[in-house]
PDB file of C-alpha atoms in Angstrom:
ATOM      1  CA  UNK A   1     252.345   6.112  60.967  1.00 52.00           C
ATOM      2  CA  UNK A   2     255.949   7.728  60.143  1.00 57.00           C
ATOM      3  CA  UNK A   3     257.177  10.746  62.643  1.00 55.00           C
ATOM      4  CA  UNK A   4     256.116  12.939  60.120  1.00 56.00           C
ATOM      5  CA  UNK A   5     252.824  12.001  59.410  1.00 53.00           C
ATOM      6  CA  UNK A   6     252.843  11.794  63.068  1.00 52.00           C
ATOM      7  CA  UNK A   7     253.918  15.360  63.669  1.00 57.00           C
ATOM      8  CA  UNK A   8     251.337  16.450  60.628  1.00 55.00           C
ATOM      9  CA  UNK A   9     248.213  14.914  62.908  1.00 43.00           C
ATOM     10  CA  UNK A  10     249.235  15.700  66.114  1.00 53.00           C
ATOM     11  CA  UNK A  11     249.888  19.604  64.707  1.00 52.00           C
ATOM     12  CA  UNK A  12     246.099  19.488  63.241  1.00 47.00           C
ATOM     13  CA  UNK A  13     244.773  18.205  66.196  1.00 43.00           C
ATOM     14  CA  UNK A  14     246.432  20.878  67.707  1.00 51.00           C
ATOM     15  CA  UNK A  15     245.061  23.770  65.960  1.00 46.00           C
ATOM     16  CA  UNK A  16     242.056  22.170  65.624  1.00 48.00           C
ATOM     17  CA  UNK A  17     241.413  22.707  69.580  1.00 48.00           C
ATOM     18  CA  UNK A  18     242.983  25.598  69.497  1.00 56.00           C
ATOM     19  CA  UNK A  19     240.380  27.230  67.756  1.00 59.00           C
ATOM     20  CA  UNK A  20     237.710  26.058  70.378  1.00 70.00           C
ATOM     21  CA  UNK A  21     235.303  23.658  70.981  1.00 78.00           C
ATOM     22  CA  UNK A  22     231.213  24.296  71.387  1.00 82.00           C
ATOM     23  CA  UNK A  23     229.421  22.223  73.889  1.00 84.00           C
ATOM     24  CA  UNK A  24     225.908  20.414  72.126  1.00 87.00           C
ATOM     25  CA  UNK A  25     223.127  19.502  74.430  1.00 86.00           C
ATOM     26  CA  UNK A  26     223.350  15.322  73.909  1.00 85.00           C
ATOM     27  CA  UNK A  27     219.961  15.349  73.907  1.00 87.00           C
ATOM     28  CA  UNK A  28     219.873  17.168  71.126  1.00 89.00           C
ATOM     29  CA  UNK A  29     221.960  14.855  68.320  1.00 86.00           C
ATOM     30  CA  UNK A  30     220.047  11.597  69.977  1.00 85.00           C
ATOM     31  CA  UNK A  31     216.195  12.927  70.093  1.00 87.00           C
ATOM     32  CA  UNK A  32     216.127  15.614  67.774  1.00 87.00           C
ATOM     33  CA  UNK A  33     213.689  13.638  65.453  1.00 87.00           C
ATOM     34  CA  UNK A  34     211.599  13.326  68.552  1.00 88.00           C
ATOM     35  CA  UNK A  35     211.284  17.162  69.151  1.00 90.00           C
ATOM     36  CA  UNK A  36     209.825  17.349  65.702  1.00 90.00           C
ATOM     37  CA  UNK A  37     213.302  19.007  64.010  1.00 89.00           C
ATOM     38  CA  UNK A  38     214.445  17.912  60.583  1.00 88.00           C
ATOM     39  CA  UNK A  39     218.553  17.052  60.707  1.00 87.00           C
ATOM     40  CA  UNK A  40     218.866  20.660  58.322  1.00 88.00           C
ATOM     41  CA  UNK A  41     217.317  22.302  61.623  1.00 90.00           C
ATOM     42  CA  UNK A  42     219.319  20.110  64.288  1.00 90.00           C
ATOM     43  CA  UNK A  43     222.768  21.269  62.536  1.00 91.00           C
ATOM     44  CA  UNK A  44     221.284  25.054  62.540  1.00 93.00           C
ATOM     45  CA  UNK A  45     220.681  25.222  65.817  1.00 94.00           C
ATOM     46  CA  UNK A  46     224.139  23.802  66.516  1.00 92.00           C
ATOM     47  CA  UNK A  47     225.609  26.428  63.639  1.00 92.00           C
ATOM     48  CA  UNK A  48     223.847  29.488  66.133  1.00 94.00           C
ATOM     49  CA  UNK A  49     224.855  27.409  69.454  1.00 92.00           C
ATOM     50  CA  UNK A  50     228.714  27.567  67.812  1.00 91.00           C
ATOM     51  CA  UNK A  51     228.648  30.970  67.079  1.00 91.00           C
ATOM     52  CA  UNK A  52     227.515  32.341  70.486  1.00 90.00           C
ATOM     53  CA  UNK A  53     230.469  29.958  72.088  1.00 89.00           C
ATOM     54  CA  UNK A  54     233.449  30.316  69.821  1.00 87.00           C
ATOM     55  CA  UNK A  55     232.589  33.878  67.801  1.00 88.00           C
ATOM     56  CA  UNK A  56     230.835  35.599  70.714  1.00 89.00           C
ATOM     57  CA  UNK A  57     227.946  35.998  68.109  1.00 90.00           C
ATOM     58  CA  UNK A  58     224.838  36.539  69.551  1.00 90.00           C
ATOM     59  CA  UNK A  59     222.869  37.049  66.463  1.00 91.00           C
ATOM     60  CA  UNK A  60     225.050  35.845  63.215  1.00 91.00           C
ATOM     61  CA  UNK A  61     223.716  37.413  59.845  1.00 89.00           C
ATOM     62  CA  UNK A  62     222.225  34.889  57.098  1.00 89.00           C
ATOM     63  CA  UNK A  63     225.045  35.314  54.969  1.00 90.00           C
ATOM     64  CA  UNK A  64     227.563  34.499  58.008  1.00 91.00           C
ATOM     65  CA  UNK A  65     224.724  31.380  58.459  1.00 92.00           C
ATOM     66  CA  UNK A  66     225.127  30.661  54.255  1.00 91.00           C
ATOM     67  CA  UNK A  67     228.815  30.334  54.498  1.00 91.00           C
ATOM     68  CA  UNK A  68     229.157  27.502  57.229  1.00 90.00           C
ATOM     69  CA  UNK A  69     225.642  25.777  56.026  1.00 88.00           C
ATOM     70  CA  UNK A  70     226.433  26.270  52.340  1.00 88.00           C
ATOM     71  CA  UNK A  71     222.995  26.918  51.865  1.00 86.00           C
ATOM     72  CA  UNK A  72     220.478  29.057  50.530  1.00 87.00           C
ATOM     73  CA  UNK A  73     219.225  32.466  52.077  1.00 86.00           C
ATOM     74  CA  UNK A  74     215.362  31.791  51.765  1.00 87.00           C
ATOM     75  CA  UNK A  75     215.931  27.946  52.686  1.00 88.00           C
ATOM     76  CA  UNK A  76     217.707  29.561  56.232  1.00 91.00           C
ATOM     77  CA  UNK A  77     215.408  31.954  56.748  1.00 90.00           C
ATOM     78  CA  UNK A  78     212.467  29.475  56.457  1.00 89.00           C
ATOM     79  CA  UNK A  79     213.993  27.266  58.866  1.00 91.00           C
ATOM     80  CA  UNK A  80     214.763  30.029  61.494  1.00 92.00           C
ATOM     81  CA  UNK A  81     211.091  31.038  60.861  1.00 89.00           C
ATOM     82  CA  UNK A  82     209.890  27.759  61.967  1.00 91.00           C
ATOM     83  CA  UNK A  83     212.255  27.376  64.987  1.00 93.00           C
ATOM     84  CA  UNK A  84     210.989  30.503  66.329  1.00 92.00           C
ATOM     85  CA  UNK A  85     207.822  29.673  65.317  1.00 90.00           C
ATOM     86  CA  UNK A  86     207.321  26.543  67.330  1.00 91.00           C
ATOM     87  CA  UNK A  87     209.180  27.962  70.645  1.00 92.00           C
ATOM     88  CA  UNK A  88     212.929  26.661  70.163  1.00 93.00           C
ATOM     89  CA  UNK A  89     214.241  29.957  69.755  1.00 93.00           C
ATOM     90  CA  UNK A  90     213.151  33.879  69.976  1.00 90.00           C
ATOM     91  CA  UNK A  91     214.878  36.913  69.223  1.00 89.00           C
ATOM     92  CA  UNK A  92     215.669  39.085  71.643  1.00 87.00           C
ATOM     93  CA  UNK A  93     216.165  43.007  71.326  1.00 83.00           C
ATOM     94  CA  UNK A  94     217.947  45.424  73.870  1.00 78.00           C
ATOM     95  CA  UNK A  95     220.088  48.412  73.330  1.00 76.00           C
ATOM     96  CA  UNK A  96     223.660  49.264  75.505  1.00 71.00           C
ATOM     97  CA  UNK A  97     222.764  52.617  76.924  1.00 73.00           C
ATOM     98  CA  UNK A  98     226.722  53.565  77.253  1.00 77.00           C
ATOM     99  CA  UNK A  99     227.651  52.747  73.516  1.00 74.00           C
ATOM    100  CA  UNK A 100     224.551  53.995  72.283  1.00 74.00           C
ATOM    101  CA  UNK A 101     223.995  50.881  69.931  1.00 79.00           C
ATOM    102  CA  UNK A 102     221.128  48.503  70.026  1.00 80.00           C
ATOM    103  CA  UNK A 103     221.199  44.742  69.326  1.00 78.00           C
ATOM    104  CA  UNK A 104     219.486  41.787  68.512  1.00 88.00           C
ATOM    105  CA  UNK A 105     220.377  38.106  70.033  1.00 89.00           C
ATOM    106  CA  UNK A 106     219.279  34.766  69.846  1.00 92.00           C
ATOM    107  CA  UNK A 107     217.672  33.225  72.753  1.00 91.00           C
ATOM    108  CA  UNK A 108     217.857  29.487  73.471  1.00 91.00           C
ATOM    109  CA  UNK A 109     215.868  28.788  76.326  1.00 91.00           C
ATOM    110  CA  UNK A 110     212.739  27.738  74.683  1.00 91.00           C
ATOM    111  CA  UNK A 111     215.087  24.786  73.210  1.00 92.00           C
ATOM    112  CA  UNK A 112     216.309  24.165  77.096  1.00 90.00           C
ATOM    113  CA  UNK A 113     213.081  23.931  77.778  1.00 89.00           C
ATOM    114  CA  UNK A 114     211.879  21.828  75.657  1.00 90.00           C
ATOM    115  CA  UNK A 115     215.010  18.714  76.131  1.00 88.00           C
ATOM    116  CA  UNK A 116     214.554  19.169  79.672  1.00 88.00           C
ATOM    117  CA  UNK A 117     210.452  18.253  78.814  1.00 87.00           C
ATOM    118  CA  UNK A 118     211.999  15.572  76.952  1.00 85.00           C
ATOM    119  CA  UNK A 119     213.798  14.034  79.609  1.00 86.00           C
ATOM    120  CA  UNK A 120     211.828  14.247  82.348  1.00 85.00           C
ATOM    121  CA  UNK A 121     209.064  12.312  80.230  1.00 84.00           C
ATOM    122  CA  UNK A 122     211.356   9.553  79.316  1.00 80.00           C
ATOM    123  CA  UNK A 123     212.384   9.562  83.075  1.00 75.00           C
ATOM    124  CA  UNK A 124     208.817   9.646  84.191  1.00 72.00           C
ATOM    125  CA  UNK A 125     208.137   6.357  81.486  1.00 67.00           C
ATOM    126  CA  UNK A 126     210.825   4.550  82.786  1.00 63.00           C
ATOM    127  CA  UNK A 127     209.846   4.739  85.536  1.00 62.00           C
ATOM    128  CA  UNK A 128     206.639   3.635  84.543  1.00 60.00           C
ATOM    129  CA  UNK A 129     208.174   0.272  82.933  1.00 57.00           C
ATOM    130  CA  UNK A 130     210.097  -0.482  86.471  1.00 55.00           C
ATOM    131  CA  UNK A 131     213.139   1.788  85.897  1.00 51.00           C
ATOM    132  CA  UNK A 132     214.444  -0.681  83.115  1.00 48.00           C
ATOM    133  CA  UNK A 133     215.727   2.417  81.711  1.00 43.00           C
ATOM    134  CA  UNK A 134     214.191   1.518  78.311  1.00 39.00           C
ATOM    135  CA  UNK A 135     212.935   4.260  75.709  1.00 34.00           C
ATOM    136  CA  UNK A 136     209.132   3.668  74.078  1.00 39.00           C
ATOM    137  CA  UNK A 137     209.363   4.125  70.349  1.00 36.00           C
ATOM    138  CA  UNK A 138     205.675   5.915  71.581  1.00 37.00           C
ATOM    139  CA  UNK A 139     207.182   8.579  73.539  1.00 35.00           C
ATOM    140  CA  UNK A 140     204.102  10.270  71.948  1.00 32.00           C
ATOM    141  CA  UNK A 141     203.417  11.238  75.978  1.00 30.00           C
ATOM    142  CA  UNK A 142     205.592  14.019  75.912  1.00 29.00           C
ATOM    143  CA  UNK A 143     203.496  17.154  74.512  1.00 29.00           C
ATOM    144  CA  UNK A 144     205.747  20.119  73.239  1.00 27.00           C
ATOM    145  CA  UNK A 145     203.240  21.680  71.573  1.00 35.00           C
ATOM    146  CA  UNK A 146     205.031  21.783  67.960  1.00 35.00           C
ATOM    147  CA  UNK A 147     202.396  19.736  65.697  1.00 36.00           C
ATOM    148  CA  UNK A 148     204.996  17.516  65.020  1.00 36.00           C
ATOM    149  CA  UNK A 149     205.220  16.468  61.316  1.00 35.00           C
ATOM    150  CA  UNK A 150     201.538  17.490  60.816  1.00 30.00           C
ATOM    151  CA  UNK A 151     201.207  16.854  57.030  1.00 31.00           C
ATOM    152  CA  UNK A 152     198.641  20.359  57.104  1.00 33.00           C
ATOM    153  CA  UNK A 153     202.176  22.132  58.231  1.00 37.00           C
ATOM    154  CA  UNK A 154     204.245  21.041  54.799  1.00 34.00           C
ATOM    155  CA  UNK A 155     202.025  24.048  53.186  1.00 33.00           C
ATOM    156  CA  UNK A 156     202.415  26.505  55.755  1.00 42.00           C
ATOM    157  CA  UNK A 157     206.057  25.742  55.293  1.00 45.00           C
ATOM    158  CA  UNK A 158     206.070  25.767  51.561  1.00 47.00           C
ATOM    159  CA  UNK A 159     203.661  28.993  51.754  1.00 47.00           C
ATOM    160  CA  UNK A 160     206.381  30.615  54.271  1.00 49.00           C
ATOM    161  CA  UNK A 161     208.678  30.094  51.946  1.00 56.00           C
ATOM    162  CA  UNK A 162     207.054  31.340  48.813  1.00 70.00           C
ATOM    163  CA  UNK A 163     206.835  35.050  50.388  1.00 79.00           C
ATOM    164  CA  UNK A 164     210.682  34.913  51.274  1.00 80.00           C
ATOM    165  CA  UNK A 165     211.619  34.813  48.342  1.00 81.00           C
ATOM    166  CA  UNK A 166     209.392  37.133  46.476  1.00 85.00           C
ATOM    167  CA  UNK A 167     210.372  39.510  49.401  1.00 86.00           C
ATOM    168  CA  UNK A 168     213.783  38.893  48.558  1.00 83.00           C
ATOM    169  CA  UNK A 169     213.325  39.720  45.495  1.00 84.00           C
ATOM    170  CA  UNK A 170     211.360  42.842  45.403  1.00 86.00           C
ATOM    171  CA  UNK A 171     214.134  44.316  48.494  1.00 84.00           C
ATOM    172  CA  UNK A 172     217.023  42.754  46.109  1.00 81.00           C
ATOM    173  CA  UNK A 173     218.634  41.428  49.123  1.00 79.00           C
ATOM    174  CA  UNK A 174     218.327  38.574  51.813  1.00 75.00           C
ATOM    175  CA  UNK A 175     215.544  38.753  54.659  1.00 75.00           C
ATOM    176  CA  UNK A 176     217.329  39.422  57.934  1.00 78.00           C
ATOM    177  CA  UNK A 177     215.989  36.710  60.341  1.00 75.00           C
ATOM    178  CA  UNK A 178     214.045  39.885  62.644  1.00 80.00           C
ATOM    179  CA  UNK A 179     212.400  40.879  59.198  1.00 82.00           C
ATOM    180  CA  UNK A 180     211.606  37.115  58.572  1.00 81.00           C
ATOM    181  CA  UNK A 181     210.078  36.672  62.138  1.00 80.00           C
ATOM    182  CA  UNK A 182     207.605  39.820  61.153  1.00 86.00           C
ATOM    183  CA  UNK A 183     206.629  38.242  57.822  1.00 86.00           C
ATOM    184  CA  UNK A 184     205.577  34.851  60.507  1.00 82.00           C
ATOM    185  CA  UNK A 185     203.709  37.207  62.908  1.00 85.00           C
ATOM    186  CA  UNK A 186     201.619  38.503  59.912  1.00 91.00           C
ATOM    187  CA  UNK A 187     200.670  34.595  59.084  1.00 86.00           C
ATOM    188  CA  UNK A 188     200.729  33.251  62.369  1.00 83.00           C
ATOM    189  CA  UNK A 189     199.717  35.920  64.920  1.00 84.00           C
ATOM    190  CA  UNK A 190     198.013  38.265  62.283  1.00 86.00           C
ATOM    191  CA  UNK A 191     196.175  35.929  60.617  1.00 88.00           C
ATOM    192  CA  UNK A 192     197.091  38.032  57.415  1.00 90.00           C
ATOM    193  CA  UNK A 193     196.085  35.711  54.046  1.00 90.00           C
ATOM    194  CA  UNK A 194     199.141  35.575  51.773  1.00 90.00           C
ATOM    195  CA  UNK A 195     197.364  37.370  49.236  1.00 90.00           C
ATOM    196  CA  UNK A 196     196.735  40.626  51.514  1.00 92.00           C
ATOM    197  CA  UNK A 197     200.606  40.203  52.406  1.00 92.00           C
ATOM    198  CA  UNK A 198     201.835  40.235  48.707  1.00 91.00           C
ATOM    199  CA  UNK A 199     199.742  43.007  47.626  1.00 91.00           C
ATOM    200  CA  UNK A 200     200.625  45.290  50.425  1.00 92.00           C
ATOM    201  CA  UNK A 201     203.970  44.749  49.387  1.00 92.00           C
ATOM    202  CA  UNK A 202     203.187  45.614  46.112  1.00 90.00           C
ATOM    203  CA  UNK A 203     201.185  48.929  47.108  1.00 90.00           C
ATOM    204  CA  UNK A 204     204.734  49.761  48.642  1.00 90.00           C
ATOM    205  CA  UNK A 205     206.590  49.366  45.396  1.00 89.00           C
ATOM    206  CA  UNK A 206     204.165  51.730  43.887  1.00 88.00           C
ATOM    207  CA  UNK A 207     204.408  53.985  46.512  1.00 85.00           C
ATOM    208  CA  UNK A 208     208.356  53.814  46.407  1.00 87.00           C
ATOM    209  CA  UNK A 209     208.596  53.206  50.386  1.00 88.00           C
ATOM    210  CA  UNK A 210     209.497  49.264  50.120  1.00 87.00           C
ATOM    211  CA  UNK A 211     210.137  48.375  53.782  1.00 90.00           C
ATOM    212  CA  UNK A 212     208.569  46.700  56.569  1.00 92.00           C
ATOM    213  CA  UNK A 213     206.967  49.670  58.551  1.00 92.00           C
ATOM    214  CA  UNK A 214     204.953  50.832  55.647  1.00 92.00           C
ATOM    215  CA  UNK A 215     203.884  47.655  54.530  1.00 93.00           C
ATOM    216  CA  UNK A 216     202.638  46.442  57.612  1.00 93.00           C
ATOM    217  CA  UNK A 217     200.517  50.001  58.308  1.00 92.00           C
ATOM    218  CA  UNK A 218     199.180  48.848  55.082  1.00 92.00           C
ATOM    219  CA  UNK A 219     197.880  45.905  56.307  1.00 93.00           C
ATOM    220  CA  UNK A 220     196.978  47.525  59.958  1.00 92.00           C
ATOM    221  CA  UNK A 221     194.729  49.770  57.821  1.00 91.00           C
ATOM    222  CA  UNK A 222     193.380  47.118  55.782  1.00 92.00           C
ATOM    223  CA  UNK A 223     192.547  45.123  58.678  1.00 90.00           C
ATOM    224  CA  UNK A 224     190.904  47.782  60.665  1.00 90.00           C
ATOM    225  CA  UNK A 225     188.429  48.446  57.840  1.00 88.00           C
ATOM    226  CA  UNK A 226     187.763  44.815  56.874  1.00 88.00           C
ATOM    227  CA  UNK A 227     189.731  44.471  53.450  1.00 89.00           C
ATOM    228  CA  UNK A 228     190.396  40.877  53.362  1.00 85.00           C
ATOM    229  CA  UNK A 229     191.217  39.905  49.652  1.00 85.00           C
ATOM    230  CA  UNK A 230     192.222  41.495  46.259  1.00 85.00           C
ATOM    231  CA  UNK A 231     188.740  42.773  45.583  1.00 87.00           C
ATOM    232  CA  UNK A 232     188.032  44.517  48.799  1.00 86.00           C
ATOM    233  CA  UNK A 233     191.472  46.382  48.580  1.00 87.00           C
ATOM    234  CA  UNK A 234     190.553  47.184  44.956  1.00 86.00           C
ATOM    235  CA  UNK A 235     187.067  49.161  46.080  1.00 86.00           C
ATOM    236  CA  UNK A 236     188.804  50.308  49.156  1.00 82.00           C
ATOM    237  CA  UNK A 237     191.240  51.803  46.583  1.00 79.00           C
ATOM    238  CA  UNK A 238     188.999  53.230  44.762  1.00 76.00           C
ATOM    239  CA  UNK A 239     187.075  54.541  47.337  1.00 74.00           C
ATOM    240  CA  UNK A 240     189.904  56.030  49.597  1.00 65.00           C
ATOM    241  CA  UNK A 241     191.340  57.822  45.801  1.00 60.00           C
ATOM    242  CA  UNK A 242     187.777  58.973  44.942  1.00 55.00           C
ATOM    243  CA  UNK A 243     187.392  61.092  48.364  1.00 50.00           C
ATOM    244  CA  UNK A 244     185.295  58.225  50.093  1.00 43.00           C
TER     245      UNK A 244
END
C-alpha cells in the first residue's frame, strides 16, 4: 500500500467514524434465528436501533426506512407489523406540553427483554450440562411466546400483507407504521375477518371519508350489531337505508 492509497484509507476510515457508530445487542446478530426473526427483520431492527443512536430518530418514517433497506413500503410495514406483533417492539405516543407537538417513538424493551430471556436460558442449560458452556441446538426451553416459524403464521403474514397494500392503494400513499399497527389490532386483537376489514374500507370510499377513524366506527358498529360477513352488512345496509 503506496502513501497515497494509504492516506485515501486512513481518510475513509476517518470519516467513516466520524459519522458515528450504533451499538447492536451481540445477542442479537448470533441468536436472532433463535428468537424466531428472519435476517430482513434482524437488519430492521438494527436500521430503527441506528436511527435512534446516530439521527436522534425516535420514530423514522417508511420512506426514511425504504431508503437505507432499499425495500418496499408494504414489505416494511409487514415486517414492523409482525415485530410489534410478537412483543419486540411497541409504539409509543406522548405529546411535549411546552412545544405543543405530539410524537410517536419506538420502544425497544420488549426486544431487551426478550435476549435477556435468551440468555439466562442458555445460562440456566449450561449449567445444566456442568457449566461446559456449550449451546443445545434444542434451546427449544426458552419460551418467548412468538410461535416461532409456525407454518399456520405464513398466512397470517401473507393475509397482513394483502390489506397493506390494497390500503395503500385506495389512500394512494404508504401506511405509516401507527396506521399499520391499527390494521394488526383489527386482526389480532379485534378479531375482525379480512373481509369485514376490506369492505369497511370500501363503505368509506363511498362515503368519501377514507381514513382510519371512520373506518374503524364502521366496523365498531358492525360488530356491536353482529354483522360478520358480506351478507350480513348487505341486509344491515339495507335495513339501516330502509328506516329499520
Amino acid at each position: 500500500m503506496d502513501g497515497k492509497e494509504g492516506n485515501s484509507w486512513s481518510g475513509g476510515a476517518s470519516f467513516g467514524l466520524q459519522s458515528g457508530m450504533a451499538v447492536i445487542p451481540y445477542t442479537l446478530l448470533t441468536a436472532y434465528r433463535r428468537l424466531g426473526l428472519t435476517g430482513s427483520e434482524t437488519l430492521l431492527l438494527i436500521h430503527l436501533l441506528s436511527f435512534r443512536q446516530i439521527e436522534g430518530k425516535d420514530f423514522p418514517s417508511l420512506e426514511e426506512l425504504q431508503a437505507v433497506t432499499g425495500r418496499n413500503g408494504s414489505v416494511i410495514a409487514s415486517e414492523l407489523q409482525k415485530l410489534i406483533k410478537e412483543g419486540f417492539l411497541k409504539i409509543v405516543a406522548g405529546s411535549d406540553e411546552r412545544q405543543g407537538i405530539h410524537y410517536e417513538r419506538y420502544d425497544f424493551s420488549g426486544l431487551y427483554d426478550k435476549l435477556g430471556s435468551y440468555l439466562a436460558s442458555q445460562n440456566d442449560s449450561s449449567a445444566a450440562d456442568g457449566n461446559r458452556g456449550s449451546i443445545r441446538s434444542g434451546g427449544r426451553a426458552v419460551s418467548l411466546g412468538t410461535g416461532n416459524n409456525l407454518p399456520g403464521d405464513a398466512f397470517g403474514e401473507d393475509e397482513s400483507r394483502s390489506l397493506f397494500v390494497v390500503f395503500e392503494k385506495e389512500f394512494g400513499r404508504p401506511l405509516s407504521p401507527m396506521e399499520c399497527e391499527t390494521i394488526s389490532g383489527w386482526l389480532d386483537q379485534d378479531r375482525y375477518p379480512e373481509e369485514l376489514i376490506l369492505l369497511a374500507l370500501k363503505e368509506s370510499v363511498f362515503a368519501g371519508k377514507v381514513h382510519f377513524r371512520y373506518i374503524d366506527r364502521i366496523l365498531l358498529e358492525w360488530s356491536r350489531n353482529r354483522v360478520k360477513n358480506a351478507q350480513d352488512v348487505k341486509a344491515y345496509s339495507q335495513r339501516f337505508r330502509g328506516g329499520r
